[in-house]
PDB file of C-alpha atoms in Angstrom:
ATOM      1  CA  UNK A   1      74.743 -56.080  -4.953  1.00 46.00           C
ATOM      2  CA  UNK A   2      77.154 -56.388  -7.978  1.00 54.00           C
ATOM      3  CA  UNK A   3      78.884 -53.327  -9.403  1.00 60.00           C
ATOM      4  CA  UNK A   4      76.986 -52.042 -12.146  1.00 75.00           C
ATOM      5  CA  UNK A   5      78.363 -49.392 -14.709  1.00 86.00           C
ATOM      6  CA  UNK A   6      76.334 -46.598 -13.560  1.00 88.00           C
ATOM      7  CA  UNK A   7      77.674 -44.147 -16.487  1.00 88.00           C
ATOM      8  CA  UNK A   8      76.571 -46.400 -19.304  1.00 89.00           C
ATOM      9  CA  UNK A   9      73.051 -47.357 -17.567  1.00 91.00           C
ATOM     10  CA  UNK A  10      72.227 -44.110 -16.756  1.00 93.00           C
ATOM     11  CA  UNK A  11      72.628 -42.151 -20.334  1.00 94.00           C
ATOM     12  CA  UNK A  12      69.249 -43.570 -21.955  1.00 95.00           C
ATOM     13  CA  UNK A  13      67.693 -41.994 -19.114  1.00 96.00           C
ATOM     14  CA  UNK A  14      70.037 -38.567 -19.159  1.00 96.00           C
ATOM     15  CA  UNK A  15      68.978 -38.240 -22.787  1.00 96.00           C
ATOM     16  CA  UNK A  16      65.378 -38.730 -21.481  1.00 97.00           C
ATOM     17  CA  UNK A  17      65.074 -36.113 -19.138  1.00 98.00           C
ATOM     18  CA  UNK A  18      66.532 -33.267 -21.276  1.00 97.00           C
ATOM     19  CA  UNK A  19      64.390 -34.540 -24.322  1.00 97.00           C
ATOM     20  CA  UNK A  20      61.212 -33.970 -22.266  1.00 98.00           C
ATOM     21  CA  UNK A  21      62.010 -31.196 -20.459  1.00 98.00           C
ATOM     22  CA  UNK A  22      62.728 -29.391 -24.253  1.00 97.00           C
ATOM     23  CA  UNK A  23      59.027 -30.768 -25.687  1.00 97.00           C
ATOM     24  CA  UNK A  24      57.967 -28.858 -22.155  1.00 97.00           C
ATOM     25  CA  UNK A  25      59.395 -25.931 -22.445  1.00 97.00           C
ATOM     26  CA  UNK A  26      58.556 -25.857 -25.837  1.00 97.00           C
ATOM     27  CA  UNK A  27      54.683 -26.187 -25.263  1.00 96.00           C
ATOM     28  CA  UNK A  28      55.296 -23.086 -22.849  1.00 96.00           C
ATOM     29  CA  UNK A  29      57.017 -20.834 -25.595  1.00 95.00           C
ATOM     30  CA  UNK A  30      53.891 -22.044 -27.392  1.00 95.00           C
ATOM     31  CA  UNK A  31      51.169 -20.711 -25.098  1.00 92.00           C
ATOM     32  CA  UNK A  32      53.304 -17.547 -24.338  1.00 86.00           C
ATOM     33  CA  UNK A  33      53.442 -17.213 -28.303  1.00 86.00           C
ATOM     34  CA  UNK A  34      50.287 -17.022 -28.924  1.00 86.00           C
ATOM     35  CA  UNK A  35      49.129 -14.834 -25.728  1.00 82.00           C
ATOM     36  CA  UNK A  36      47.593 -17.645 -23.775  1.00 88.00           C
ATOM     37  CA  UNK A  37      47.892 -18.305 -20.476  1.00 91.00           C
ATOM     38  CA  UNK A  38      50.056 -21.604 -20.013  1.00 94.00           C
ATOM     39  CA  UNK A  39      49.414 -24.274 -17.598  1.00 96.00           C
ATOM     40  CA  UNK A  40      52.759 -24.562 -17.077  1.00 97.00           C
ATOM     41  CA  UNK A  41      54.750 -22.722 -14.436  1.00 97.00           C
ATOM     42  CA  UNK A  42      58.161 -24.400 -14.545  1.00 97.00           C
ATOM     43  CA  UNK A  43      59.748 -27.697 -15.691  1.00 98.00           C
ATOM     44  CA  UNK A  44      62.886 -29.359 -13.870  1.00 97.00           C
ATOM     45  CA  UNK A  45      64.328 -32.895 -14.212  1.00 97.00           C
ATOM     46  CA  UNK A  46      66.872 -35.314 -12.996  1.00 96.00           C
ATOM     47  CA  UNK A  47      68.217 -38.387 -12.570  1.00 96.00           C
ATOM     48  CA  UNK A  48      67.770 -40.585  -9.291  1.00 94.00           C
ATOM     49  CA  UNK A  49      71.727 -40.995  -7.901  1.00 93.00           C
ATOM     50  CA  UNK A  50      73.345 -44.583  -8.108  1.00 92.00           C
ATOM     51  CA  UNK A  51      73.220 -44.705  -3.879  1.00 90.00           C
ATOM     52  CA  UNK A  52      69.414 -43.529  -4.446  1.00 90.00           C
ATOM     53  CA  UNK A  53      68.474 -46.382  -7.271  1.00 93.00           C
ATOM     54  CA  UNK A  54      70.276 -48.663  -4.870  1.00 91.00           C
ATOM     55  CA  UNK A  55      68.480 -47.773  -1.989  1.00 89.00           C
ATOM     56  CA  UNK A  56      65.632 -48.104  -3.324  1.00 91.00           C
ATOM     57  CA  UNK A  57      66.061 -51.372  -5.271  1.00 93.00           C
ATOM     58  CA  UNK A  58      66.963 -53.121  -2.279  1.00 91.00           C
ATOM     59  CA  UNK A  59      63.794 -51.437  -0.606  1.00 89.00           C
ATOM     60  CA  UNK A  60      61.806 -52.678  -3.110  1.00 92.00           C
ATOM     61  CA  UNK A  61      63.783 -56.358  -3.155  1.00 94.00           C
ATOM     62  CA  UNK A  62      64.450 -55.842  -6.911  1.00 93.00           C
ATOM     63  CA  UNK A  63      67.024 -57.911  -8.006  1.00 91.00           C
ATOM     64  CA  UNK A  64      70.219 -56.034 -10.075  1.00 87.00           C
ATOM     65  CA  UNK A  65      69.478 -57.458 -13.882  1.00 88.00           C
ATOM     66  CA  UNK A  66      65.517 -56.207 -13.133  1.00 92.00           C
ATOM     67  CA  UNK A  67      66.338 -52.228 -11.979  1.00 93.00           C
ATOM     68  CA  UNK A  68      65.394 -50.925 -15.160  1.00 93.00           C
ATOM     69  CA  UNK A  69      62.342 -53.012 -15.563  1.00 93.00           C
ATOM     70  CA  UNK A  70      61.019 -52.452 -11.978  1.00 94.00           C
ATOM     71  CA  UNK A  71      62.519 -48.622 -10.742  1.00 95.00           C
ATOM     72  CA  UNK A  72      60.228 -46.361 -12.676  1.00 96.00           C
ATOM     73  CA  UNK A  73      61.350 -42.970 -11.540  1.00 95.00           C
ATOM     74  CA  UNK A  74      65.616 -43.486 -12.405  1.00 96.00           C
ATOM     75  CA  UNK A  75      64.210 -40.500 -14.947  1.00 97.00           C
ATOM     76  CA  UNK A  76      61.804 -37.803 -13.825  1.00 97.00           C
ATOM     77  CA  UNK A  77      61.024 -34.621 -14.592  1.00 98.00           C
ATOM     78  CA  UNK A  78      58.623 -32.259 -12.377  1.00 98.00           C
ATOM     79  CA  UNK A  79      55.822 -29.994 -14.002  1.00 98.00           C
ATOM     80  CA  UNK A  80      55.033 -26.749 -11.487  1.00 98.00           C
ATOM     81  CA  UNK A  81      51.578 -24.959 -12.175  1.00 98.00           C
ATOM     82  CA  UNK A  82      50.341 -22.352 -10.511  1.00 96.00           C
ATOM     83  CA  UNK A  83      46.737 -23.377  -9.374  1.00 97.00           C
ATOM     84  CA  UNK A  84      45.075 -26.771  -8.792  1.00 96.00           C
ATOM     85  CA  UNK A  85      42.942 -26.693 -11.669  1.00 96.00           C
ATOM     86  CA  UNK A  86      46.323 -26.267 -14.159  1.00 97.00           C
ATOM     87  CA  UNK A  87      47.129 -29.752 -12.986  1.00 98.00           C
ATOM     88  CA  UNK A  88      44.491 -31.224 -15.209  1.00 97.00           C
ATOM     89  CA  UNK A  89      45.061 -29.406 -18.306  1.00 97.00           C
ATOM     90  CA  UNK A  90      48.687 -30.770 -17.983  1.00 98.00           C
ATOM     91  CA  UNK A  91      47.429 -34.119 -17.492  1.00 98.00           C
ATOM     92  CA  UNK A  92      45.549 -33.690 -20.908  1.00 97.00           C
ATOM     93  CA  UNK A  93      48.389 -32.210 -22.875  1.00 97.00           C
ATOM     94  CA  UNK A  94      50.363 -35.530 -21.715  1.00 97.00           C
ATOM     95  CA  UNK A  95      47.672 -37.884 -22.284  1.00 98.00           C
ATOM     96  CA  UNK A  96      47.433 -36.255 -26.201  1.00 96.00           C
ATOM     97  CA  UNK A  97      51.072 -37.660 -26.607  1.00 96.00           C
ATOM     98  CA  UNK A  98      50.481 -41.221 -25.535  1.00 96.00           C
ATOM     99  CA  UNK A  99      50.988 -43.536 -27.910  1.00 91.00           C
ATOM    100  CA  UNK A 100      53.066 -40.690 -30.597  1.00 94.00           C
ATOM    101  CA  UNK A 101      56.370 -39.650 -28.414  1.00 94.00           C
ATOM    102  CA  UNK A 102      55.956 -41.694 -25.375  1.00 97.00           C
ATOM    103  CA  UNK A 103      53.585 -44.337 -23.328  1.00 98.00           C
ATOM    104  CA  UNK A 104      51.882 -44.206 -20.585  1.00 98.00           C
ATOM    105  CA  UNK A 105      52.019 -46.762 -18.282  1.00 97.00           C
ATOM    106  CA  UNK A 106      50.240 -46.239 -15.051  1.00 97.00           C
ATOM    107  CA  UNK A 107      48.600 -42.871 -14.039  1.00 98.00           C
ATOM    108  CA  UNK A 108      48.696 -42.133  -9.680  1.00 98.00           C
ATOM    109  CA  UNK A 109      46.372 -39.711  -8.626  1.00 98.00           C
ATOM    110  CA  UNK A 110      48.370 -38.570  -5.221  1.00 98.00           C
ATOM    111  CA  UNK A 111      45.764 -35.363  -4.975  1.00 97.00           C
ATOM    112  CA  UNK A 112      42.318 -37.087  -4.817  1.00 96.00           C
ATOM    113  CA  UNK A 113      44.075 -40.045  -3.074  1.00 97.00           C
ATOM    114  CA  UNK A 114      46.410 -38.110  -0.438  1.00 96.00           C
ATOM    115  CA  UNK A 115      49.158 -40.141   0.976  1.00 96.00           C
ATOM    116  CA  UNK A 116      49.021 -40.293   4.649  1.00 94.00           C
ATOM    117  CA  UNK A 117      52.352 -38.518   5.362  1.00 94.00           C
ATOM    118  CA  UNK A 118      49.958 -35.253   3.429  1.00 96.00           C
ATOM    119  CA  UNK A 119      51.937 -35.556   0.346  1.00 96.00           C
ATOM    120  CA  UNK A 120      49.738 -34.595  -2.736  1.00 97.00           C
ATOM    121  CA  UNK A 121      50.902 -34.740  -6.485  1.00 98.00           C
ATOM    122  CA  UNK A 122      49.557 -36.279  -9.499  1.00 98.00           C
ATOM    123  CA  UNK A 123      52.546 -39.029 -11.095  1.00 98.00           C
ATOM    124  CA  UNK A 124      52.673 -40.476 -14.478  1.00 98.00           C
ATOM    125  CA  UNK A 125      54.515 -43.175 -15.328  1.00 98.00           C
ATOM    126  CA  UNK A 126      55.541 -43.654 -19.094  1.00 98.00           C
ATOM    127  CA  UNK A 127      58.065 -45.677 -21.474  1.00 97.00           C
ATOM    128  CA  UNK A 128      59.794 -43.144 -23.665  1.00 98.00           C
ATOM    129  CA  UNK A 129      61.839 -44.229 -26.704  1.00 96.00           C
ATOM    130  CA  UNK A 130      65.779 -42.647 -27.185  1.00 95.00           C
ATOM    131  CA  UNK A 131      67.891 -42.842 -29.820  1.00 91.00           C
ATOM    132  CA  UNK A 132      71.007 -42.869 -28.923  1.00 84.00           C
ATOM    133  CA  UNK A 133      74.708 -43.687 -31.430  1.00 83.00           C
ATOM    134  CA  UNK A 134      74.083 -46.867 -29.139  1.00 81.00           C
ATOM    135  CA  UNK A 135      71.100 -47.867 -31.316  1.00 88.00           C
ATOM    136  CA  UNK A 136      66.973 -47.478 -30.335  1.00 92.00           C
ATOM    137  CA  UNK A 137      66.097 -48.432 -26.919  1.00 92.00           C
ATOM    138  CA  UNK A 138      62.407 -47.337 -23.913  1.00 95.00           C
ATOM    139  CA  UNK A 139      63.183 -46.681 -20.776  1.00 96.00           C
ATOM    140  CA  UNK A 140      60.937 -45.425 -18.044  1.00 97.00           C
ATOM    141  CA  UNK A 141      60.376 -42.144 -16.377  1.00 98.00           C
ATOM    142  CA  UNK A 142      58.201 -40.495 -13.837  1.00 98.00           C
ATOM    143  CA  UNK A 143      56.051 -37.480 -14.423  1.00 98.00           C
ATOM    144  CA  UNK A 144      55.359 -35.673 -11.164  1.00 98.00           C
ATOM    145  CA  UNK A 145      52.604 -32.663 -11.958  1.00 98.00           C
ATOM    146  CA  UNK A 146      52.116 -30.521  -8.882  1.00 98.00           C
ATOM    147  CA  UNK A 147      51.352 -26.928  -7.564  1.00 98.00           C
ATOM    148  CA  UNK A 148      53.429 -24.808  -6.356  1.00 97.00           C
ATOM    149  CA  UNK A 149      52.470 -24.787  -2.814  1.00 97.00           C
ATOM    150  CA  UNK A 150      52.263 -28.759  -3.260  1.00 97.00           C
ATOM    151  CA  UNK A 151      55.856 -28.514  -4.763  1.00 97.00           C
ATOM    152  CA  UNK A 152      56.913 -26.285  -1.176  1.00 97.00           C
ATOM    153  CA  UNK A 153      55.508 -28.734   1.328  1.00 97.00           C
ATOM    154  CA  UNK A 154      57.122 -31.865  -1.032  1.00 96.00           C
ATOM    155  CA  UNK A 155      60.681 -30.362  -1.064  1.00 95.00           C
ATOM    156  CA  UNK A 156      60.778 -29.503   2.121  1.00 96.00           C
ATOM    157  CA  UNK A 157      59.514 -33.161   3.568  1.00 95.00           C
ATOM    158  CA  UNK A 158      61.421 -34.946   1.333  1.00 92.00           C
ATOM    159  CA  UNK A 159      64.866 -32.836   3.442  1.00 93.00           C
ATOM    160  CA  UNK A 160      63.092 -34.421   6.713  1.00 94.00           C
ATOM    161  CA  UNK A 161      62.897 -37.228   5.558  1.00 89.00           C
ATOM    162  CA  UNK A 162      66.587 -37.677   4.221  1.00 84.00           C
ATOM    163  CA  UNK A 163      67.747 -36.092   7.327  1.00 88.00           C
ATOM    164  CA  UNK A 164      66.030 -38.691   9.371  1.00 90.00           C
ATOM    165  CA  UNK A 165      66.892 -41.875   7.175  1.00 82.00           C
ATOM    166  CA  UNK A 166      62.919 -41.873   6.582  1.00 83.00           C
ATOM    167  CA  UNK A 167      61.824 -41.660  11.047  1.00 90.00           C
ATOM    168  CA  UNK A 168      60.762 -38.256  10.648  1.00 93.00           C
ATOM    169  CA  UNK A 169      59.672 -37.782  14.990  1.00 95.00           C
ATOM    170  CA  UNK A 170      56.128 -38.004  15.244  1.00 93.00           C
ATOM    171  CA  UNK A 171      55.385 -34.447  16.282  1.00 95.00           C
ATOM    172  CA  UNK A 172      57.634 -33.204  13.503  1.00 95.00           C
ATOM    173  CA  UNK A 173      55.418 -35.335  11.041  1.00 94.00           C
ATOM    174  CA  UNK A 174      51.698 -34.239  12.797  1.00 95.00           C
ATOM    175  CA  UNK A 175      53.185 -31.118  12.050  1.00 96.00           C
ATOM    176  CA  UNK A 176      54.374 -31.898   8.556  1.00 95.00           C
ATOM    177  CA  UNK A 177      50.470 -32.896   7.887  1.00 95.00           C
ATOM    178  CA  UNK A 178      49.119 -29.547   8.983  1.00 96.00           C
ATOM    179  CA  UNK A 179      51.766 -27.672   6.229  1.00 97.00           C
ATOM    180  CA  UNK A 180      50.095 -30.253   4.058  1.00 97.00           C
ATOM    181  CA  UNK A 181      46.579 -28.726   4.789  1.00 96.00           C
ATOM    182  CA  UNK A 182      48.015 -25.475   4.962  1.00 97.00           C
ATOM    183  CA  UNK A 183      48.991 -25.716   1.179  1.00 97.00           C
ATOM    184  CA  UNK A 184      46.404 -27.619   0.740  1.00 96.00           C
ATOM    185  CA  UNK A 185      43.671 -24.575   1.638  1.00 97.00           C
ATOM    186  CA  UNK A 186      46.526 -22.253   0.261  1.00 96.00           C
ATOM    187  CA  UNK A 187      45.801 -23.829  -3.194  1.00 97.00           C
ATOM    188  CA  UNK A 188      41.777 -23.591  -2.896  1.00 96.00           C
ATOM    189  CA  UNK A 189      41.850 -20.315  -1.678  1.00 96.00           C
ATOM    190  CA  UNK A 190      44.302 -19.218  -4.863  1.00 95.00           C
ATOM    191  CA  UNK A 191      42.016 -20.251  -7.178  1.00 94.00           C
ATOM    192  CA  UNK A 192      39.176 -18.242  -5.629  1.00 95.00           C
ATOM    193  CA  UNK A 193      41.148 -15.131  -7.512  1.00 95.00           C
ATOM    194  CA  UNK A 194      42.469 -17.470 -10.454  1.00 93.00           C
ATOM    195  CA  UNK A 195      40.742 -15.418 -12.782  1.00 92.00           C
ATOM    196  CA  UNK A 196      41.898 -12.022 -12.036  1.00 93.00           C
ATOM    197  CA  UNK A 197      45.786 -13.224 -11.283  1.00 92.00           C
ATOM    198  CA  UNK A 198      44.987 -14.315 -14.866  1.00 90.00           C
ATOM    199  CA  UNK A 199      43.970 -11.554 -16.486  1.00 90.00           C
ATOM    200  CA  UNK A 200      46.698  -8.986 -14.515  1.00 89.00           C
ATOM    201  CA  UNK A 201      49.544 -11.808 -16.141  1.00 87.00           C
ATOM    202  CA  UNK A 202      47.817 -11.319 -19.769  1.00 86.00           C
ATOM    203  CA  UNK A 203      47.967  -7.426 -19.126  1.00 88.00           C
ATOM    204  CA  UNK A 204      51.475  -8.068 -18.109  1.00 87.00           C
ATOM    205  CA  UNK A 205      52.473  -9.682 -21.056  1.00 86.00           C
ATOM    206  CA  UNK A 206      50.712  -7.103 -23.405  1.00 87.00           C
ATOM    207  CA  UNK A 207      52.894  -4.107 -21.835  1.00 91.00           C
ATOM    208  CA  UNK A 208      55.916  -6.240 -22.079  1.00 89.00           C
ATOM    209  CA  UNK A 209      55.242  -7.086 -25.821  1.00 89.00           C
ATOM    210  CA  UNK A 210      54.159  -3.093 -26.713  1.00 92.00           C
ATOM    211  CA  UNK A 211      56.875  -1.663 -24.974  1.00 93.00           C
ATOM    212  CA  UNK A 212      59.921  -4.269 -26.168  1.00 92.00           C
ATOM    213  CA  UNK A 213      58.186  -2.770 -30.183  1.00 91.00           C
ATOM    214  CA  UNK A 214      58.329   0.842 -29.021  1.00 92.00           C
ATOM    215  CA  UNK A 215      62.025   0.521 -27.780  1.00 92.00           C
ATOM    216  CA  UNK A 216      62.936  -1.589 -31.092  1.00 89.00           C
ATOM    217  CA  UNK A 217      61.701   1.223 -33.272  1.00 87.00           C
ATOM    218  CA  UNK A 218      63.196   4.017 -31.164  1.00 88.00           C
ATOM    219  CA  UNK A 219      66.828   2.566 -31.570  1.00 84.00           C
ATOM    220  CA  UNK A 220      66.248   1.691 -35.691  1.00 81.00           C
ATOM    221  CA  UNK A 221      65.506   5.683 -35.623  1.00 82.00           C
ATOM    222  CA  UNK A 222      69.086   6.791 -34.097  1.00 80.00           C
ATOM    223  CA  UNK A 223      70.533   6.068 -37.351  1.00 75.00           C
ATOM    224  CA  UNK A 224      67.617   7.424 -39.667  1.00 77.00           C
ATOM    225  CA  UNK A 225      66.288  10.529 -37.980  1.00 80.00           C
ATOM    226  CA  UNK A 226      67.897  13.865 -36.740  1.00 82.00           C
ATOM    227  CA  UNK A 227      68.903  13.378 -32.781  1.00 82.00           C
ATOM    228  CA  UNK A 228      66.532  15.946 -31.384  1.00 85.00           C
ATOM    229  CA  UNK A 229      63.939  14.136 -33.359  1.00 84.00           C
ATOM    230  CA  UNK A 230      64.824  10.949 -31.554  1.00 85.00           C
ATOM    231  CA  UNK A 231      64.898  12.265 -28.743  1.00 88.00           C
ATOM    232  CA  UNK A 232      61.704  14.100 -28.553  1.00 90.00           C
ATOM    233  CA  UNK A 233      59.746  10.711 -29.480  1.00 91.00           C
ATOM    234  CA  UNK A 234      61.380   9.277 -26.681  1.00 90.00           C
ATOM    235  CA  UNK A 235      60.327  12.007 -24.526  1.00 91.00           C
ATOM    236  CA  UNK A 236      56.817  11.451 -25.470  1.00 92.00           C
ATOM    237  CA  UNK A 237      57.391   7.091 -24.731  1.00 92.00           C
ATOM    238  CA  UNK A 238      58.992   7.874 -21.048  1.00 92.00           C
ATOM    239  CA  UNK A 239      55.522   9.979 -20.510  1.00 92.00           C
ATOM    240  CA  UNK A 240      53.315   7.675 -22.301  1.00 91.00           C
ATOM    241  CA  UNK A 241      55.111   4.468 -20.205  1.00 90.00           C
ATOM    242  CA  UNK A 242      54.963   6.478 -16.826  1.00 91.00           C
ATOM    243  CA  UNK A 243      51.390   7.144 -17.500  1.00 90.00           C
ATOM    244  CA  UNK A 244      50.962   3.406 -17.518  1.00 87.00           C
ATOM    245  CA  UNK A 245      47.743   3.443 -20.228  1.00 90.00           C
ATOM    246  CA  UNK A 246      48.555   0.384 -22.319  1.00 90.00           C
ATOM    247  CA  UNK A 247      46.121   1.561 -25.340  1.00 91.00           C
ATOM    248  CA  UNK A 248      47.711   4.828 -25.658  1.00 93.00           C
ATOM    249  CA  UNK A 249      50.876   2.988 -25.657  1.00 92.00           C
ATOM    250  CA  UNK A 250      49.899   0.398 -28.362  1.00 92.00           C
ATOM    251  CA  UNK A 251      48.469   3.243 -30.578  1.00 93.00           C
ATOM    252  CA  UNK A 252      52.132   5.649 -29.807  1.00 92.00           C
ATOM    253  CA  UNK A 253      53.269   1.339 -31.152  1.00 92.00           C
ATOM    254  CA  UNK A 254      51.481   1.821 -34.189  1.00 92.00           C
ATOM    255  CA  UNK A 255      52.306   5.424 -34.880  1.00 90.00           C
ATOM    256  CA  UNK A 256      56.351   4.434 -34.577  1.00 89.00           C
ATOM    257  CA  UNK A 257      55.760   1.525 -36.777  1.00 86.00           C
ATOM    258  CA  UNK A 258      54.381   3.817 -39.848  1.00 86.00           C
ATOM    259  CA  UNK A 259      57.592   5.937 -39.479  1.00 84.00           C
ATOM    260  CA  UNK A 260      59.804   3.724 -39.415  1.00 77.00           C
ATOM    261  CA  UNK A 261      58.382   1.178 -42.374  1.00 77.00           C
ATOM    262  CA  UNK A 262      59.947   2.942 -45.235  1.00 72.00           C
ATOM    263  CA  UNK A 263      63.417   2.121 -43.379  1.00 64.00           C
ATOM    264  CA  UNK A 264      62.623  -1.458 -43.415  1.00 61.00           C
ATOM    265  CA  UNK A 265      62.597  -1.779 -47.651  1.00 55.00           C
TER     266      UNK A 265
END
């Protein structure tokens, strides 16, 4: 196989990965914003190594001048949610982008259609447009949406398999395909109590929210209010917080608020 510049081929798809991951993480900011609960767990990405693009081209019998035509995942990024039914809404938010910021090419439902090895994940394949100072160009990526127990078992095969050049022993792959139905049932059972993990996250965020306001106001009032007075009103926020009653908390909020608005003209 002819020597190929691998710096100046892989860039588009550099520029690719951290472009997506951003619109990601930005849709999570968004939820978390707005106090809903966000599909989204986590969002990585990277780019497949020259030996790995190589590997698989010649796999694959793809021919040099037709690797970025034919290898669709050089670019990927991976979307982590935290229960099975997340995957789905993911799968939506994507779909609502085709045709505006990217393309999708070929959907591969790897959940309802389990691979034989176990593996389970839901892949999207899309052309996604970069500007670059090297003028307008599409290349392909891969979008891998998975849970996190689907994400464990994954990582952890995909190490066999690399250790074993892809002849992963055959009792070290039956038992590869019981972790897979071990997640698997890990997954179902999760979502049994999807609703109250849920709720106790919202709850979470509320406390976080009320008690980042309380400490803001606290510190504007060392430089308007007498020390003792400062201090007392903390007094009352370490009992209030130890107490752990988020109303009385958001109401002590409110309270701090009115004192310290006619500081803020």
């Amino acid at each position: 196989m002819e020597i190929l510049n691998w710096k100046e081929l892989l860039y588009p798809y550099e520029q690719a990965v951290a472009e997506l991951k951003v619109k990601m993480e930005y849709i999570m900011k968004e939820y978390k914003r707005f106090g809903l609960y966000c599909p989204i767990e986590s969002v990585s990405g990277r780019i497949k190594e020259p030996s790995s693009i190589i590997g698989k081209a010649k796999k694959k019998n793809v021919p040099v001048e037709k690797i970025e035509e034919e290898i669709e995942d050089i670019a990927g990024i991976r979307i982590i949610c935290q229960f099975a039914e997340d995957i789905q809404k993911v799968i939506s938010l994507i779909r609502r982008r085709d045709g505006n910021d990217l393309k999708i090419i070929e959907e591969r439902d790897y959940i309802e259609n389990t691979k034989p090895s176990g593996y389970r994940s839901y892949h999207i394949i899309i052309r996604y447009p970069v500007n670059s100072v090297s003028g307008y160009r599409e290349v392909l990526a891969e979008i891998q949406i998975r849970t996190l127990a689907m994400n464990f078992w994954a990582v952890n095969e995909h190490t066999l398999n690399y250790k074993y050049k892809g002849n992963i022993p055959p009792e070290i792959r039956e038992r590869l395909k019981n972790c897979a139905e071990a997640a698997f049932n890990l997954d179902n059972e999760m979502s049994t109590i999807r609703n109250e993990i849920i709720y106790a996250q919202k709850v979470n965020m509320r406390m976080d929210s009320v008690i980042s306001d309380i400490i803001d106001n606290i510190q504007n009032m060392y430089f308007k209010l007498r020390l003792s007075d400062v201090e007392k009103i903390n007094k009352q926020f370490v009992e209030l917080w130890n107490k752990g009653d988020i109303e009385e908390l958001e109401k002590f909020s409110a309270k701090l608020k009115e004192m310290t608005e006619p500081y803020r003209r």
